[in-house]
Tab-separated table of N, CA and C in Angstrom:
chain	number	residue	atom	x	y	z
Y	9	UNK	N	67.323	-35.110	18.775
Y	9	UNK	CA	65.654	-35.866	18.586
Y	9	UNK	C	65.827	-36.405	17.483
Y	10	UNK	N	64.800	-37.126	17.566
Y	10	UNK	CA	63.858	-38.362	16.540
Y	10	UNK	C	62.559	-38.119	16.466
Y	11	UNK	N	61.741	-38.454	15.554
Y	11	UNK	CA	60.281	-38.298	15.499
Y	11	UNK	C	60.205	-39.762	14.148
Y	12	UNK	N	59.414	-40.626	14.849
Y	12	UNK	CA	58.841	-41.636	14.310
Y	12	UNK	C	57.205	-41.662	14.100
Y	13	UNK	N	57.120	-41.781	12.801
Y	13	UNK	CA	55.508	-41.303	12.452
Y	13	UNK	C	54.893	-42.606	11.428
Y	14	UNK	N	53.781	-43.041	11.296
Y	14	UNK	CA	53.066	-44.018	10.279
Y	14	UNK	C	51.862	-43.154	9.893
Y	15	UNK	N	51.914	-43.101	8.333
Y	15	UNK	CA	51.409	-42.833	7.760
Y	15	UNK	C	50.566	-43.997	6.948
Y	16	UNK	N	49.343	-43.727	5.957
Y	16	UNK	CA	48.837	-44.997	5.339
Y	16	UNK	C	48.638	-44.226	3.898
Y	17	UNK	N	48.854	-42.771	3.591
Y	17	UNK	CA	48.701	-42.548	2.336
Y	17	UNK	C	49.816	-41.270	2.048
Y	18	UNK	N	49.627	-41.133	0.143
Y	18	UNK	CA	50.624	-39.856	0.064
Y	18	UNK	C	49.773	-38.451	0.798
Y	19	UNK	N	48.514	-38.497	0.601
Y	19	UNK	CA	47.966	-37.122	1.608
Y	19	UNK	C	48.728	-37.028	3.086
Y	20	UNK	N	48.170	-38.163	3.690
Y	20	UNK	CA	48.877	-38.218	5.033
Y	20	UNK	C	49.917	-37.953	5.524
Y	21	UNK	N	50.905	-38.454	4.791
Y	21	UNK	CA	52.568	-37.984	4.837
Y	21	UNK	C	52.617	-36.981	4.526
Y	22	UNK	N	52.108	-36.373	3.503
Y	22	UNK	CA	52.578	-34.911	2.917
Y	22	UNK	C	52.026	-33.768	4.245
Y	23	UNK	N	51.103	-34.129	4.859
Y	23	UNK	CA	50.045	-33.402	5.541
Y	23	UNK	C	51.013	-33.669	6.681
Y	24	UNK	N	51.570	-34.535	7.354
Y	24	UNK	CA	52.391	-34.858	8.578
Y	24	UNK	C	53.849	-34.376	8.359
Y	25	UNK	N	54.516	-34.201	7.316
Y	25	UNK	CA	55.797	-33.879	7.173
Y	25	UNK	C	55.696	-32.185	6.711
Y	26	UNK	N	54.884	-31.774	6.592
Y	26	UNK	CA	54.825	-30.162	6.482
Y	26	UNK	C	54.519	-29.755	7.703
Y	27	UNK	N	53.688	-30.366	8.811
Y	27	UNK	CA	53.353	-30.091	10.217
Y	27	UNK	C	55.090	-30.221	10.623
Y	28	UNK	N	55.778	-31.256	10.315
Y	28	UNK	CA	57.210	-31.362	10.916
Y	28	UNK	C	58.126	-30.503	10.887
Y	29	UNK	N	58.276	-30.000	9.472
Y	29	UNK	CA	58.881	-29.097	8.914
Y	29	UNK	C	58.393	-27.809	9.366
Y	30	UNK	N	57.415	-27.312	9.919
Y	30	UNK	CA	57.302	-25.922	10.758
Y	30	UNK	C	57.820	-26.181	12.151
Y	31	UNK	N	57.656	-27.108	12.655
Y	31	UNK	CA	58.509	-27.758	14.170
Y	31	UNK	C	59.445	-28.095	14.544
Y	32	UNK	N	60.214	-27.606	13.160
Y	32	UNK	CA	61.909	-28.529	13.489
Y	32	UNK	C	62.811	-27.080	13.027
Y	33	UNK	N	63.768	-27.684	14.513
Y	33	UNK	CA	64.544	-26.704	13.708
Y	33	UNK	C	65.171	-26.587	12.470
Y	34	UNK	N	66.082	-25.333	11.992
Y	34	UNK	CA	66.650	-25.072	10.972
Y	34	UNK	C	67.665	-26.011	10.933
Y	35	UNK	N	68.145	-26.725	9.531
Y	35	UNK	CA	69.269	-27.641	9.414
Y	35	UNK	C	68.788	-28.944	10.061
Y	36	UNK	N	68.093	-29.169	10.133
Y	36	UNK	CA	67.318	-30.615	10.747
Y	36	UNK	C	67.253	-31.576	9.232
Y	37	UNK	N	67.647	-32.748	9.950
Y	37	UNK	CA	67.443	-33.634	8.417
Y	37	UNK	C	66.732	-34.741	8.563
Y	38	UNK	N	65.805	-34.733	7.492
Y	38	UNK	CA	64.375	-35.752	7.836
Y	38	UNK	C	64.520	-36.537	6.376
Y	39	UNK	N	64.151	-37.494	7.116
Y	39	UNK	CA	64.844	-39.007	6.364
Y	39	UNK	C	63.489	-39.487	6.161
Y	40	UNK	N	62.799	-40.028	4.709
Y	40	UNK	CA	61.692	-40.359	5.035
Y	40	UNK	C	61.586	-41.742	4.076
Y	41	UNK	N	61.463	-43.136	4.757
Y	41	UNK	CA	61.381	-44.510	4.588
Y	41	UNK	C	60.408	-44.893	3.953
Y	42	UNK	N	59.452	-43.912	3.611
Y	42	UNK	CA	57.953	-44.398	3.179
Y	42	UNK	C	58.117	-44.934	1.719
Y	43	UNK	N	56.642	-45.290	1.574
Y	43	UNK	CA	56.442	-45.761	0.156
Y	43	UNK	C	55.371	-44.442	-0.414
Y	44	UNK	N	56.039	-43.599	-0.980
Y	44	UNK	CA	55.342	-42.412	-1.473
Y	44	UNK	C	55.464	-41.939	-3.131
Y	45	UNK	N	54.599	-41.548	-3.446
Y	45	UNK	CA	54.845	-40.915	-5.164
Y	45	UNK	C	56.234	-40.546	-4.906
Y	46	UNK	N	57.107	-40.184	-6.365
Y	46	UNK	CA	57.899	-39.541	-6.559
Y	46	UNK	C	57.323	-38.139	-6.814
Y	47	UNK	N	56.382	-37.990	-7.140
Y	47	UNK	CA	55.402	-36.240	-7.082
Y	47	UNK	C	55.328	-36.010	-5.661
Y	48	UNK	N	55.287	-36.622	-4.974
Y	48	UNK	CA	54.971	-36.349	-3.688
Y	48	UNK	C	56.253	-36.187	-2.813
Y	49	UNK	N	56.872	-37.063	-3.229
Y	49	UNK	CA	58.812	-37.026	-2.314
Y	49	UNK	C	59.065	-35.395	-3.020
Y	50	UNK	N	59.004	-35.380	-3.976
Y	50	UNK	CA	59.714	-33.797	-4.697
Y	50	UNK	C	59.117	-32.644	-4.148
Y	51	UNK	N	57.243	-32.486	-4.177
Y	51	UNK	CA	56.585	-31.645	-3.408
Y	51	UNK	C	57.400	-31.443	-2.126
Y	52	UNK	N	57.878	-32.400	-1.296
Y	52	UNK	CA	58.204	-32.320	0.104
Y	52	UNK	C	59.848	-32.121	0.059
Y	53	UNK	N	60.676	-32.087	-0.986
Y	53	UNK	CA	61.715	-31.992	-0.673
Y	53	UNK	C	61.653	-30.632	-0.955
Y	54	UNK	N	60.931	-29.702	-1.786
Y	54	UNK	CA	60.800	-28.419	-2.010
Y	54	UNK	C	60.182	-27.647	-0.480
Y	55	UNK	N	59.434	-28.174	-0.284
Y	55	UNK	CA	58.863	-27.792	1.154
Y	55	UNK	C	59.896	-27.948	2.314
Y	56	UNK	N	60.588	-28.762	2.432
Y	56	UNK	CA	61.717	-28.646	3.433
Y	56	UNK	C	62.993	-27.858	3.194
Y	57	UNK	N	63.209	-27.713	1.501
Y	57	UNK	CA	64.122	-26.708	1.365
Y	57	UNK	C	63.433	-25.519	1.740
Y	58	UNK	N	62.307	-25.105	1.617
Y	58	UNK	CA	61.836	-23.841	1.989
Y	58	UNK	C	61.791	-23.366	3.501
Y	59	UNK	N	61.585	-24.633	4.424
Y	59	UNK	CA	61.747	-24.388	5.871
Y	59	UNK	C	63.346	-24.463	6.603
Y	60	UNK	N	64.199	-24.626	5.485
Y	60	UNK	CA	65.238	-24.655	6.049
Y	60	UNK	C	65.881	-26.326	6.048
Y	61	UNK	N	65.154	-26.992	5.903
Y	61	UNK	CA	65.267	-28.540	6.061
Y	61	UNK	C	65.618	-29.180	5.200
Y	62	UNK	N	66.596	-30.116	5.066
Y	62	UNK	CA	66.885	-31.531	4.270
Y	62	UNK	C	65.878	-32.425	4.574
Y	63	UNK	N	65.367	-32.713	3.547
Y	63	UNK	CA	64.342	-33.861	3.394
Y	63	UNK	C	65.079	-34.922	2.325
Y	64	UNK	N	65.117	-36.232	2.386
Y	64	UNK	CA	65.344	-37.165	1.931
Y	64	UNK	C	64.540	-38.318	1.745
Y	65	UNK	N	64.168	-38.773	0.352
Y	65	UNK	CA	63.116	-40.009	0.363
Y	65	UNK	C	64.487	-41.200	-0.023
Y	66	UNK	N	64.037	-42.215	1.541
Y	66	UNK	CA	64.832	-43.315	0.979
Y	66	UNK	C	63.662	-44.630	1.086
Y	67	UNK	N	63.261	-44.868	0.091
Y	67	UNK	CA	61.926	-45.817	0.329
Y	67	UNK	C	62.606	-46.994	0.719
Y	68	UNK	N	62.328	-48.019	1.488
Y	68	UNK	CA	63.027	-49.411	2.095
Y	68	UNK	C	62.324	-50.334	0.546
Y	69	UNK	N	61.467	-49.870	0.195
Y	69	UNK	CA	60.806	-50.874	-0.663
Y	69	UNK	C	61.280	-51.070	-2.406
Y	70	UNK	N	61.673	-49.733	-2.278
Y	70	UNK	CA	61.959	-48.932	-4.089
Y	70	UNK	C	60.987	-48.134	-4.134
Y	71	UNK	N	60.115	-47.860	-3.828
Y	71	UNK	CA	59.172	-46.740	-3.909
Y	71	UNK	C	57.586	-47.603	-4.335
Y	72	UNK	N	56.834	-46.776	-4.446
Y	72	UNK	CA	55.420	-47.509	-5.394
Y	72	UNK	C	55.440	-48.500	-6.155
Y	73	UNK	N	56.504	-48.489	-6.937
Y	73	UNK	CA	56.416	-49.364	-7.920
Y	73	UNK	C	57.280	-50.839	-7.421
Y	74	UNK	N	57.917	-50.454	-6.419
Y	74	UNK	CA	58.780	-51.884	-5.913
Y	74	UNK	C	57.997	-52.516	-4.668
Y	75	UNK	N	57.006	-51.240	-4.251
Y	75	UNK	CA	56.413	-51.999	-3.548
Y	75	UNK	C	55.192	-52.929	-3.784
């Protein structure tokens, strides 16, 4: 099963993923292709790990600077 969402800010992205982590099965893989700050990406990685989920930051644009 997969989920596709669009968020327009770091705060919106963070909130959406925290909800996703709470409702996803353990050992899920989450790949984030958004343009978010490295700080938020690291926080989401830690939150995913705490929930038993692998979070991968994979920005298509090269991150905030690349966008």
